[in-house]
PDB file of C-alpha atoms in Angstrom:
ATOM      1  CA  MET A   3      22.110  -3.803  11.814  1.00 81.00           C
ATOM      2  CA  PHE A   4      19.891  -1.045  10.500  1.00 90.00           C
ATOM      3  CA  SER A   5      16.818  -3.139  11.443  1.00 86.00           C
ATOM      4  CA  ASP A   6      17.910  -3.396  15.062  1.00 91.00           C
ATOM      5  CA  ARG A   7      18.553   0.246  15.208  1.00 93.00           C
ATOM      6  CA  LEU A   8      15.144   0.930  13.877  1.00 95.00           C
ATOM      7  CA  SER A   9      13.480  -1.471  16.247  1.00 95.00           C
ATOM      8  CA  GLU A  10      15.175   0.343  19.211  1.00 97.00           C
ATOM      9  CA  PHE A  11      13.879   3.697  17.788  1.00 97.00           C
ATOM     10  CA  PHE A  12      10.319   2.229  17.464  1.00 98.00           C
ATOM     11  CA  THR A  13      10.265   1.313  21.237  1.00 98.00           C
ATOM     12  CA  ASP A  14      11.681   4.599  22.140  1.00 98.00           C
ATOM     13  CA  GLN A  15       9.044   6.434  20.293  1.00 98.00           C
ATOM     14  CA  LEU A  16       6.200   4.563  21.853  1.00 98.00           C
ATOM     15  CA  GLY A  17       7.812   5.256  25.313  1.00 97.00           C
ATOM     16  CA  GLU A  18       7.984   9.054  24.757  1.00 97.00           C
ATOM     17  CA  TRP A  19       5.069   9.820  22.518  1.00 98.00           C
ATOM     18  CA  ASP A  20       1.607   9.471  24.259  1.00 97.00           C
ATOM     19  CA  LEU A  21      -0.494   9.632  21.126  1.00 96.00           C
ATOM     20  CA  ALA A  22       1.398   6.821  19.342  1.00 97.00           C
ATOM     21  CA  ARG A  23       1.544   4.664  22.313  1.00 97.00           C
ATOM     22  CA  THR A  24      -2.213   4.972  22.921  1.00 96.00           C
ATOM     23  CA  ASN A  25      -3.044   4.208  19.449  1.00 95.00           C
ATOM     24  CA  TYR A  26      -0.713   1.101  19.175  1.00 97.00           C
ATOM     25  CA  ARG A  27      -2.410  -0.078  22.338  1.00 96.00           C
ATOM     26  CA  GLN A  28      -5.771   0.390  20.804  1.00 94.00           C
ATOM     27  CA  LEU A  29      -4.684  -2.135  17.974  1.00 95.00           C
ATOM     28  CA  GLU A  30      -5.421  -4.849  20.681  1.00 93.00           C
ATOM     29  CA  LYS A  31      -9.117  -3.734  20.475  1.00 92.00           C
ATOM     30  CA  VAL A  32      -9.358  -3.871  16.643  1.00 95.00           C
ATOM     31  CA  GLN A  33     -12.145  -6.216  15.552  1.00 96.00           C
ATOM     32  CA  THR A  34     -11.654  -8.401  12.640  1.00 97.00           C
ATOM     33  CA  ARG A  35     -13.938 -10.624  10.395  1.00 98.00           C
ATOM     34  CA  SER A  36     -12.696 -13.297   7.921  1.00 98.00           C
ATOM     35  CA  MET A  37     -14.264 -13.826   4.527  1.00 98.00           C
ATOM     36  CA  VAL A  38     -13.153 -16.847   2.539  1.00 97.00           C
ATOM     37  CA  PHE A  39     -13.533 -16.589  -1.192  1.00 96.00           C
ATOM     38  CA  GLN A  40     -12.267 -19.320  -3.603  1.00 92.00           C
ATOM     39  CA  GLY A  41      -9.445 -20.647  -1.548  1.00 93.00           C
ATOM     40  CA  PHE A  42      -8.219 -17.284  -0.307  1.00 97.00           C
ATOM     41  CA  GLN A  43      -9.141 -15.082   2.585  1.00 98.00           C
ATOM     42  CA  VAL A  44      -9.887 -11.383   2.873  1.00 98.00           C
ATOM     43  CA  LEU A  45      -9.909  -9.937   6.371  1.00 98.00           C
ATOM     44  CA  VAL A  46     -12.108  -6.949   7.329  1.00 98.00           C
ATOM     45  CA  GLN A  47     -10.991  -4.795  10.229  1.00 97.00           C
ATOM     46  CA  PHE A  48     -12.962  -2.127  12.232  1.00 94.00           C
ATOM     47  CA  ASN A  49     -10.247   0.597  12.981  1.00 90.00           C
ATOM     48  CA  PRO A  50     -11.799   3.959  13.856  1.00 86.00           C
ATOM     49  CA  GLU A  51      -8.519   5.699  13.969  1.00 80.00           C
ATOM     50  CA  ARG A  52      -8.003   5.157  10.183  1.00 81.00           C
ATOM     51  CA  ILE A  53     -10.916   7.632   9.345  1.00 71.00           C
ATOM     52  CA  ARG A  54      -8.393  10.328   8.749  1.00 65.00           C
ATOM     53  CA  SER A  55      -6.948   8.363   5.869  1.00 64.00           C
ATOM     54  CA  SER A  56     -10.075   6.683   4.595  1.00 64.00           C
ATOM     55  CA  ALA A  57     -12.072   9.836   4.415  1.00 59.00           C
ATOM     56  CA  ALA A  58      -9.214  12.230   3.533  1.00 61.00           C
ATOM     57  CA  GLU A  59     -10.057  15.155   1.182  1.00 72.00           C
ATOM     58  CA  VAL A  60      -7.343  14.800  -1.501  1.00 68.00           C
ATOM     59  CA  ASP A  61      -8.496  17.215  -4.150  1.00 75.00           C
ATOM     60  CA  ASP A  62      -6.263  20.209  -5.021  1.00 76.00           C
ATOM     61  CA  LYS A  63      -8.420  22.723  -3.285  1.00 78.00           C
ATOM     62  CA  SER A  64      -8.605  20.733   0.026  1.00 78.00           C
ATOM     63  CA  ILE A  65      -5.011  20.097  -0.007  1.00 80.00           C
ATOM     64  CA  GLY A  66      -4.134  23.791  -0.568  1.00 80.00           C
ATOM     65  CA  LYS A  67      -6.133  24.684   2.426  1.00 83.00           C
ATOM     66  CA  ARG A  68      -4.144  22.576   5.038  1.00 89.00           C
ATOM     67  CA  GLN A  69      -0.552  22.433   6.138  1.00 94.00           C
ATOM     68  CA  CYS A  70       1.310  19.348   4.896  1.00 95.00           C
ATOM     69  CA  PHE A  71       1.495  17.018   7.910  1.00 95.00           C
ATOM     70  CA  LEU A  72       4.525  15.117   6.536  1.00 97.00           C
ATOM     71  CA  CYS A  73       6.757  18.231   6.268  1.00 97.00           C
ATOM     72  CA  GLU A  74       9.148  18.365   9.210  1.00 97.00           C
ATOM     73  CA  LYS A  75       8.094  21.848  10.314  1.00 97.00           C
ATOM     74  CA  ASN A  76       4.485  20.631  10.768  1.00 97.00           C
ATOM     75  CA  ARG A  77       5.254  17.440  12.463  1.00 97.00           C
ATOM     76  CA  PRO A  78       4.526  16.796  16.187  1.00 96.00           C
ATOM     77  CA  PRO A  79       7.634  17.639  18.206  1.00 96.00           C
ATOM     78  CA  GLN A  80       7.491  14.197  19.698  1.00 97.00           C
ATOM     79  CA  GLN A  81       7.722  12.645  16.371  1.00 98.00           C
ATOM     80  CA  ARG A  82      11.428  11.888  15.733  1.00 97.00           C
ATOM     81  CA  GLY A  83      12.917  10.224  12.728  1.00 97.00           C
ATOM     82  CA  VAL A  84      15.852   8.094  11.417  1.00 98.00           C
ATOM     83  CA  PRO A  85      17.440   9.167   8.319  1.00 97.00           C
ATOM     84  CA  PHE A  86      17.509   6.806   5.222  1.00 95.00           C
ATOM     85  CA  GLU A  87      19.741   7.423   2.174  1.00 92.00           C
ATOM     86  CA  SER A  88      20.192  11.254   1.467  1.00 92.00           C
ATOM     87  CA  GLU A  89      16.508  12.188   1.058  1.00 95.00           C
ATOM     88  CA  PHE A  90      14.234  10.183   3.303  1.00 98.00           C
ATOM     89  CA  THR A  91      13.409  10.009   7.015  1.00 98.00           C
ATOM     90  CA  ILE A  92      11.638   6.992   8.715  1.00 98.00           C
ATOM     91  CA  LEU A  93       8.827   7.831  11.191  1.00 99.00           C
ATOM     92  CA  VAL A  94       6.638   5.911  13.318  1.00 98.00           C
ATOM     93  CA  ASN A  95       3.050   6.149  12.077  1.00 97.00           C
ATOM     94  CA  PRO A  96       0.872   7.461  14.904  1.00 96.00           C
ATOM     95  CA  TYR A  97      -2.374   6.035  13.218  1.00 95.00           C
ATOM     96  CA  PRO A  98      -1.371   2.441  12.791  1.00 96.00           C
ATOM     97  CA  ILE A  99      -2.807  -0.454  10.896  1.00 96.00           C
ATOM     98  CA  PHE A 100       0.037  -2.750  11.714  1.00 98.00           C
ATOM     99  CA  ARG A 101       1.669  -3.402  15.052  1.00 97.00           C
ATOM    100  CA  ARG A 102       4.779  -2.026  13.545  1.00 98.00           C
ATOM    101  CA  HIS A 103       3.783   0.825  11.115  1.00 98.00           C
ATOM    102  CA  LEU A 104       6.197   3.227   9.571  1.00 99.00           C
ATOM    103  CA  THR A 105       6.004   6.193   7.264  1.00 98.00           C
ATOM    104  CA  ILE A 106       9.102   6.862   5.082  1.00 99.00           C
ATOM    105  CA  VAL A 107       8.903  10.654   4.034  1.00 99.00           C
ATOM    106  CA  SER A 108      10.949  12.692   1.573  1.00 98.00           C
ATOM    107  CA  GLY A 109      12.819  15.623   3.004  1.00 97.00           C
ATOM    108  CA  TYR A 110      11.361  17.624   0.185  1.00 97.00           C
ATOM    109  CA  HIS A 111       7.883  18.860  -0.256  1.00 97.00           C
ATOM    110  CA  THR A 112       7.383  17.163  -3.651  1.00 97.00           C
ATOM    111  CA  GLY A 113       4.644  15.274  -5.043  1.00 97.00           C
ATOM    112  CA  GLN A 114       3.768  11.535  -4.586  1.00 98.00           C
ATOM    113  CA  ARG A 115       5.359   9.951  -7.733  1.00 98.00           C
ATOM    114  CA  ILE A 116       6.994   6.575  -8.099  1.00 98.00           C
ATOM    115  CA  ARG A 117       8.578   6.688 -11.522  1.00 95.00           C
ATOM    116  CA  TYR A 118      11.977   8.079 -10.378  1.00 95.00           C
ATOM    117  CA  ASN A 119      11.633   6.644  -6.813  1.00 98.00           C
ATOM    118  CA  PHE A 120      11.071   3.011  -7.455  1.00 98.00           C
ATOM    119  CA  GLY A 121      14.711   2.311  -6.784  1.00 98.00           C
ATOM    120  CA  SER A 122      14.269   3.704  -3.249  1.00 98.00           C
ATOM    121  CA  MET A 123      11.504   1.405  -2.541  1.00 98.00           C
ATOM    122  CA  LEU A 124      13.717  -1.658  -3.427  1.00 99.00           C
ATOM    123  CA  SER A 125      16.341  -0.174  -1.128  1.00 98.00           C
ATOM    124  CA  LEU A 126      13.930   0.141   1.802  1.00 98.00           C
ATOM    125  CA  ALA A 127      12.817  -3.421   1.206  1.00 98.00           C
ATOM    126  CA  GLU A 128      16.544  -4.527   1.402  1.00 97.00           C
ATOM    127  CA  VAL A 129      17.471  -2.907   4.739  1.00 96.00           C
ATOM    128  CA  LEU A 130      14.013  -3.656   6.325  1.00 96.00           C
ATOM    129  CA  PRO A 131      13.438  -7.419   5.581  1.00 96.00           C
ATOM    130  CA  GLU A 132      10.831  -7.629   8.389  1.00 97.00           C
ATOM    131  CA  TYR A 133       8.603  -5.262   6.676  1.00 98.00           C
ATOM    132  CA  VAL A 134       6.516  -4.952   3.558  1.00 99.00           C
ATOM    133  CA  ILE A 135       7.054  -1.580   1.815  1.00 99.00           C
ATOM    134  CA  PHE A 136       4.102  -0.028   0.155  1.00 99.00           C
ATOM    135  CA  TYR A 137       3.398   2.825  -2.070  1.00 99.00           C
ATOM    136  CA  ASN A 138      -0.198   4.460  -2.439  1.00 98.00           C
ATOM    137  CA  GLY A 139      -0.306   6.526  -5.695  1.00 97.00           C
ATOM    138  CA  PRO A 140      -1.667  10.218  -5.379  1.00 95.00           C
ATOM    139  CA  GLN A 141      -5.109   9.142  -6.738  1.00 93.00           C
ATOM    140  CA  CYS A 142      -5.410   5.777  -5.072  1.00 94.00           C
ATOM    141  CA  GLY A 143      -4.908   5.871  -1.208  1.00 92.00           C
ATOM    142  CA  ALA A 144      -2.265   8.479  -0.461  1.00 94.00           C
ATOM    143  CA  SER A 145      -3.805  10.855   2.098  1.00 90.00           C
ATOM    144  CA  ALA A 146      -0.768  13.154   1.387  1.00 95.00           C
ATOM    145  CA  PRO A 147      -0.573  13.090  -2.367  1.00 95.00           C
ATOM    146  CA  ASP A 148       1.481  16.444  -2.341  1.00 96.00           C
ATOM    147  CA  HIS A 149       4.432  14.847  -0.410  1.00 98.00           C
ATOM    148  CA  LEU A 150       6.510  11.818  -1.538  1.00 98.00           C
ATOM    149  CA  HIS A 151       6.395   8.999   1.045  1.00 98.00           C
ATOM    150  CA  PHE A 152       6.210   5.242   1.366  1.00 99.00           C
ATOM    151  CA  GLN A 153       4.772   3.094   4.227  1.00 99.00           C
ATOM    152  CA  ALA A 154       5.906  -0.076   5.905  1.00 99.00           C
ATOM    153  CA  GLY A 155       4.318  -2.684   7.866  1.00 98.00           C
ATOM    154  CA  ASN A 156       5.382  -5.743   9.599  1.00 98.00           C
ATOM    155  CA  ARG A 157       5.472  -8.921   7.484  1.00 98.00           C
ATOM    156  CA  GLY A 158       2.875 -11.661   7.917  1.00 97.00           C
ATOM    157  CA  PHE A 159      -0.135  -9.301   8.237  1.00 98.00           C
ATOM    158  CA  MET A 160      -1.619  -9.273   4.728  1.00 99.00           C
ATOM    159  CA  PRO A 161      -2.844 -12.363   3.147  1.00 98.00           C
ATOM    160  CA  ILE A 162      -1.298 -11.512  -0.205  1.00 99.00           C
ATOM    161  CA  GLU A 163       2.068 -12.549   1.313  1.00 98.00           C
ATOM    162  CA  LYS A 164       1.151 -16.188   1.919  1.00 98.00           C
ATOM    163  CA  ASP A 165      -1.154 -16.322  -1.102  1.00 98.00           C
ATOM    164  CA  PHE A 166       1.811 -15.598  -3.527  1.00 98.00           C
ATOM    165  CA  SER A 167       4.080 -17.984  -1.638  1.00 94.00           C
ATOM    166  CA  SER A 168       1.457 -20.858  -1.942  1.00 95.00           C
ATOM    167  CA  GLY A 169       1.728 -20.857  -5.756  1.00 92.00           C
ATOM    168  CA  ARG A 170      -2.110 -21.425  -6.088  1.00 94.00           C
ATOM    169  CA  PHE A 171      -3.084 -17.924  -7.344  1.00 97.00           C
ATOM    170  CA  ALA A 172      -0.134 -16.563  -9.218  1.00 98.00           C
ATOM    171  CA  GLY A 173       1.949 -18.114 -11.904  1.00 97.00           C
ATOM    172  CA  ARG A 174       5.179 -17.248 -13.660  1.00 97.00           C
ATOM    173  CA  VAL A 175       4.647 -15.946 -17.304  1.00 97.00           C
ATOM    174  CA  PHE A 176       8.219 -15.239 -18.397  1.00 97.00           C
ATOM    175  CA  THR A 177      11.566 -14.438 -17.077  1.00 97.00           C
ATOM    176  CA  ARG A 178      13.870 -11.809 -18.477  1.00 96.00           C
ATOM    177  CA  LYS A 179      17.588 -11.473 -17.296  1.00 96.00           C
ATOM    178  CA  GLY A 180      16.681 -13.270 -14.189  1.00 96.00           C
ATOM    179  CA  ALA A 181      13.691 -11.270 -13.396  1.00 98.00           C
ATOM    180  CA  GLU A 182      10.392 -13.164 -13.245  1.00 98.00           C
ATOM    181  CA  VAL A 183       6.991 -11.694 -14.238  1.00 98.00           C
ATOM    182  CA  TRP A 184       3.979 -13.347 -12.529  1.00 98.00           C
ATOM    183  CA  HIS A 185       0.245 -13.066 -13.261  1.00 98.00           C
ATOM    184  CA  TRP A 186      -2.611 -13.582 -10.615  1.00 98.00           C
ATOM    185  CA  LYS A 187      -5.795 -15.216 -11.617  1.00 96.00           C
ATOM    186  CA  ASP A 188      -9.175 -15.558  -9.934  1.00 96.00           C
ATOM    187  CA  TYR A 189      -8.160 -13.249  -7.097  1.00 98.00           C
ATOM    188  CA  LEU A 190     -10.795 -10.424  -7.307  1.00 97.00           C
ATOM    189  CA  ARG A 191      -8.267  -7.875  -8.436  1.00 97.00           C
ATOM    190  CA  GLY A 192      -5.721  -8.056 -11.216  1.00 97.00           C
ATOM    191  CA  ILE A 193      -2.098  -8.099  -9.992  1.00 98.00           C
ATOM    192  CA  ILE A 194       1.212  -8.337 -11.716  1.00 98.00           C
ATOM    193  CA  SER A 195       4.193  -9.453  -9.620  1.00 99.00           C
ATOM    194  CA  LEU A 196       7.840  -9.315 -10.240  1.00 99.00           C
ATOM    195  CA  LYS A 197      10.614 -11.367  -8.522  1.00 99.00           C
ATOM    196  CA  GLY A 198      14.357 -11.440  -8.691  1.00 98.00           C
ATOM    197  CA  SER A 199      17.644 -10.918  -7.027  1.00 98.00           C
ATOM    198  CA  GLN A 200      19.052  -8.237  -9.294  1.00 98.00           C
ATOM    199  CA  ARG A 201      17.861  -4.704  -9.114  1.00 98.00           C
ATOM    200  CA  GLU A 202      18.555  -3.606 -12.772  1.00 98.00           C
ATOM    201  CA  PRO A 203      16.161  -6.083 -14.564  1.00 98.00           C
ATOM    202  CA  LEU A 204      13.409  -5.496 -11.988  1.00 99.00           C
ATOM    203  CA  GLU A 205      13.611  -1.670 -12.484  1.00 98.00           C
ATOM    204  CA  THR A 206      13.582  -2.178 -16.161  1.00 98.00           C
ATOM    205  CA  LEU A 207      10.512  -4.405 -16.070  1.00 98.00           C
ATOM    206  CA  PHE A 208       8.824  -1.994 -13.702  1.00 98.00           C
ATOM    207  CA  HIS A 209       9.357   0.949 -15.956  1.00 97.00           C
ATOM    208  CA  LEU A 210       8.079  -1.083 -18.941  1.00 96.00           C
ATOM    209  CA  PHE A 211       4.790  -1.738 -17.087  1.00 96.00           C
ATOM    210  CA  PHE A 212       4.638   1.835 -15.743  1.00 96.00           C
ATOM    211  CA  GLU A 213       4.815   3.268 -19.491  1.00 94.00           C
ATOM    212  CA  ARG A 214       2.143   0.744 -20.510  1.00 93.00           C
ATOM    213  CA  PHE A 215      -0.133   1.803 -17.507  1.00 92.00           C
ATOM    214  CA  ASP A 216       0.464   5.401 -18.477  1.00 91.00           C
ATOM    215  CA  ASP A 217      -0.628   4.631 -22.140  1.00 87.00           C
ATOM    216  CA  ILE A 218      -3.991   3.388 -20.666  1.00 81.00           C
ATOM    217  CA  ARG A 219      -4.630   6.263 -18.179  1.00 73.00           C
ATOM    218  CA  HIS A 220      -3.491   9.627 -19.518  1.00 66.00           C
ATOM    219  CA  GLU A 221      -5.155  11.794 -16.953  1.00 73.00           C
ATOM    220  CA  GLY A 222      -3.608  12.510 -13.537  1.00 84.00           C
ATOM    221  CA  PRO A 223       0.091  13.054 -12.604  1.00 90.00           C
ATOM    222  CA  GLU A 224       0.950   9.333 -13.005  1.00 95.00           C
ATOM    223  CA  PRO A 225      -0.908   5.986 -13.657  1.00 95.00           C
ATOM    224  CA  MET A 226      -2.972   4.893 -10.678  1.00 96.00           C
ATOM    225  CA  LEU A 227      -0.814   2.249  -8.922  1.00 97.00           C
ATOM    226  CA  ASN A 228      -0.697   0.554  -5.499  1.00 98.00           C
ATOM    227  CA  ILE A 229       2.603  -1.270  -4.986  1.00 99.00           C
ATOM    228  CA  LEU A 230       3.889  -3.722  -2.250  1.00 99.00           C
ATOM    229  CA  THR A 231       7.456  -4.884  -2.098  1.00 99.00           C
ATOM    230  CA  CYS A 232       9.415  -7.197   0.261  1.00 99.00           C
ATOM    231  CA  LYS A 233      12.787  -9.018   0.182  1.00 98.00           C
ATOM    232  CA  GLU A 234      12.726 -12.592   1.092  1.00 95.00           C
ATOM    233  CA  ASP A 235      15.617 -15.109   0.718  1.00 93.00           C
ATOM    234  CA  ASP A 236      17.632 -12.483  -1.333  1.00 96.00           C
ATOM    235  CA  GLN A 237      14.778 -12.006  -3.727  1.00 98.00           C
ATOM    236  CA  TRP A 238      12.678  -8.969  -4.100  1.00 99.00           C
ATOM    237  CA  ILE A 239       8.929  -9.636  -4.514  1.00 99.00           C
ATOM    238  CA  ILE A 240       7.021  -6.801  -5.964  1.00 99.00           C
ATOM    239  CA  HIS A 241       3.152  -6.727  -6.308  1.00 99.00           C
ATOM    240  CA  ILE A 242       1.761  -4.099  -8.873  1.00 98.00           C
ATOM    241  CA  ILE A 243      -1.895  -3.447  -8.615  1.00 98.00           C
ATOM    242  CA  PRO A 244      -3.139  -0.845 -11.256  1.00 97.00           C
ATOM    243  CA  ARG A 245      -6.292   1.003 -10.736  1.00 96.00           C
ATOM    244  CA  LYS A 246      -9.161   2.212 -12.701  1.00 94.00           C
ATOM    245  CA  GLN A 247     -10.629   4.586 -10.123  1.00 94.00           C
ATOM    246  CA  HIS A 248      -9.946   5.986  -6.633  1.00 94.00           C
ATOM    247  CA  ARG A 249     -13.080   5.172  -4.796  1.00 95.00           C
ATOM    248  CA  PRO A 250     -16.161   3.008  -5.369  1.00 96.00           C
ATOM    249  CA  VAL A 251     -19.712   4.399  -5.752  1.00 97.00           C
ATOM    250  CA  GLN A 252     -20.420   3.036  -2.255  1.00 97.00           C
ATOM    251  CA  PHE A 253     -18.261   5.616  -0.829  1.00 94.00           C
ATOM    252  CA  TYR A 254     -20.292   8.427  -2.086  1.00 95.00           C
ATOM    253  CA  ALA A 255     -23.718   6.822  -1.638  1.00 96.00           C
ATOM    254  CA  VAL A 256     -26.025   8.075   1.140  1.00 94.00           C
ATOM    255  CA  GLY A 257     -27.891   6.336   3.999  1.00 94.00           C
ATOM    256  CA  ASP A 258     -27.619   2.584   4.419  1.00 93.00           C
ATOM    257  CA  ASP A 259     -26.004   2.211   0.970  1.00 94.00           C
ATOM    258  CA  GLN A 260     -22.979   4.161   1.964  1.00 97.00           C
ATOM    259  CA  ILE A 261     -19.709   2.206   2.967  1.00 96.00           C
ATOM    260  CA  ILE A 262     -16.748   4.298   3.801  1.00 95.00           C
ATOM    261  CA  LEU A 263     -13.995   2.242   2.245  1.00 95.00           C
ATOM    262  CA  SER A 264     -11.253   3.959   0.198  1.00 94.00           C
ATOM    263  CA  PRO A 265      -9.094   0.939  -1.101  1.00 97.00           C
ATOM    264  CA  ALA A 266      -5.360   1.359  -1.099  1.00 97.00           C
ATOM    265  CA  SER A 267      -2.407  -0.967  -0.814  1.00 99.00           C
ATOM    266  CA  VAL A 268      -3.285  -2.730   2.449  1.00 98.00           C
ATOM    267  CA  ASP A 269      -6.808  -3.367   1.565  1.00 98.00           C
ATOM    268  CA  LEU A 270      -5.919  -4.776  -1.958  1.00 99.00           C
ATOM    269  CA  GLY A 271      -3.246  -6.836   0.071  1.00 99.00           C
ATOM    270  CA  GLY A 272      -6.130  -8.439   1.643  1.00 98.00           C
ATOM    271  CA  VAL A 273      -6.943  -6.516   4.908  1.00 98.00           C
ATOM    272  CA  VAL A 274      -9.967  -4.257   4.353  1.00 98.00           C
ATOM    273  CA  ILE A 275      -9.902  -1.310   6.669  1.00 96.00           C
ATOM    274  CA  THR A 276     -13.404   0.076   7.832  1.00 95.00           C
ATOM    275  CA  PRO A 277     -13.171   3.049  10.012  1.00 93.00           C
ATOM    276  CA  ARG A 278     -16.891   2.963  10.917  1.00 94.00           C
ATOM    277  CA  GLU A 279     -18.507   0.140  12.868  1.00 94.00           C
ATOM    278  CA  GLU A 280     -21.712   0.097  10.909  1.00 96.00           C
ATOM    279  CA  ASP A 281     -19.662  -0.656   7.727  1.00 96.00           C
ATOM    280  CA  PHE A 282     -17.660  -3.356   9.539  1.00 97.00           C
ATOM    281  CA  ASN A 283     -20.920  -5.044  10.501  1.00 97.00           C
ATOM    282  CA  LYS A 284     -22.724  -4.912   7.211  1.00 97.00           C
ATOM    283  CA  ILE A 285     -20.026  -5.392   4.608  1.00 98.00           C
ATOM    284  CA  THR A 286     -20.612  -8.653   2.696  1.00 98.00           C
ATOM    285  CA  MET A 287     -18.504 -10.732   0.343  1.00 98.00           C
ATOM    286  CA  GLN A 288     -20.505  -9.487  -2.602  1.00 98.00           C
ATOM    287  CA  ASP A 289     -19.622  -5.756  -1.475  1.00 98.00           C
ATOM    288  CA  ILE A 290     -16.030  -6.626  -1.389  1.00 98.00           C
ATOM    289  CA  SER A 291     -15.914  -8.368  -4.755  1.00 98.00           C
ATOM    290  CA  ASN A 292     -17.972  -5.456  -6.348  1.00 98.00           C
ATOM    291  CA  ILE A 293     -15.784  -2.806  -4.742  1.00 98.00           C
ATOM    292  CA  PHE A 294     -12.524  -4.617  -5.805  1.00 98.00           C
ATOM    293  CA  GLY A 295     -13.979  -4.841  -9.362  1.00 98.00           C
ATOM    294  CA  GLN A 296     -14.838  -1.125  -9.551  1.00 98.00           C
ATOM    295  CA  VAL A 297     -11.402   0.167  -8.675  1.00 98.00           C
ATOM    296  CA  CYS A 298      -9.083  -2.659 -10.137  1.00 97.00           C
ATOM    297  CA  PHE A 299      -8.407  -4.046 -13.522  1.00 95.00           C
ATOM    298  CA  GLY A 300      -9.499  -7.757 -14.226  1.00 94.00           C
ATOM    299  CA  ASP A 301      -6.940 -10.482 -14.451  1.00 94.00           C
ATOM    300  CA  THR A 302      -7.578 -11.065 -18.139  1.00 94.00           C
ATOM    301  CA  HIS A 303      -6.864  -7.464 -19.042  1.00 92.00           C
ATOM    302  CA  LEU A 304      -3.448  -7.635 -17.149  1.00 95.00           C
ATOM    303  CA  HIS A 305      -2.525 -11.006 -18.633  1.00 95.00           C
ATOM    304  CA  GLN A 306      -2.876  -9.481 -22.026  1.00 93.00           C
ATOM    305  CA  MET A 307      -0.608  -6.578 -21.098  1.00 92.00           C
ATOM    306  CA  ILE A 308       2.020  -9.010 -19.740  1.00 95.00           C
ATOM    307  CA  LEU A 309       1.970 -10.888 -23.198  1.00 93.00           C
ATOM    308  CA  GLU A 310       2.386  -7.640 -25.029  1.00 91.00           C
ATOM    309  CA  ILE A 311       5.466  -6.686 -23.026  1.00 90.00           C
ATOM    310  CA  LYS A 312       6.857 -10.274 -23.313  1.00 86.00           C
TER     311      LYS A 312
END
C-alpha cells in the first residue's frame, strides 16, 4: 500500500536527516494548554520552531528577495521525496507541528491556488487515510505563496475532527447528488463542511462555494480559504474556512499587546500555535475568541451563503 511505503520513507528520512530528526524529537517538549469554550476545546501550543512560518514575510517584495525553499534545486540534499501523481512530490516537513507532518509540493514553481487543484487534495486524502490534508491560501497561512503545495498531518491531532464527528456543533443543511453540506454554529469561526463518497458532486459543490467566496472578496489572487480534508469510512470530509483577513491586529501591535499568532488551517482546526513563550503564557480565551472573530466570517454569514446555494 502507498501509506505503508510512505511510513517507511518517513522513518528513513528521520534516520538520515539530522535536522528533521532533532526537530521531531523536540515535539516531545512542546508545551500545551487547553481552553474549554462552550463544549469544545482549543489547544494552545508553544512551538518555537514554527516562528519561520508564523512570522514569514509573504508580501511580493519579500518573496522576490528569497529563493523558493520548496523548489527542488533549493531543498536540502538530505530531503528526499516520494512522487505522487504526475506533478507532486511528498516531503517530510522538517519543522513539524504533527508527529507525522508532510508537505506535498508541485514540481512546478507556480502560485498557491486551489481552484484547479482541489481534485488533487481529494486524491491525497484517499491514499493517505491516516492523515488530514490541509491547504493554506496564499493570503492566509501559506509561508510559500509562490509555490503550490499542500500539507498533511496525522489524524486525531486537531479537535475539529472529533467535534465534527460528535454532531454537536455541525448540522447537515442539504444534500445534492449524495454530497452533504454542513454548517457549524457557535464554534468561534464560521465553517462549511462537505461530506460524501463521490468525487464529482463534492467538486461541484466546492466550486460553487469558491465562486461565491470570490464574489465576496475580489482582491488578491483567490478568495482567502483554509481547507482541511480527510477520508473516513469511504467518505470524504472537507472543512472550508473562509477568511476575512490574514493576521489579527495583535500580530502588529507593540509591547505587551503583541501576540505573534498568524492563524492558518491547524490553528483554525483547534490547535493554536504560538512560537513565542511569552505569548503562550499570556494568551487568554478572550484573545482567541477575538482573533478568530477578526480573521474568520461568522456562522450566520455562512449559513446565509449555504441557503443561497441550496
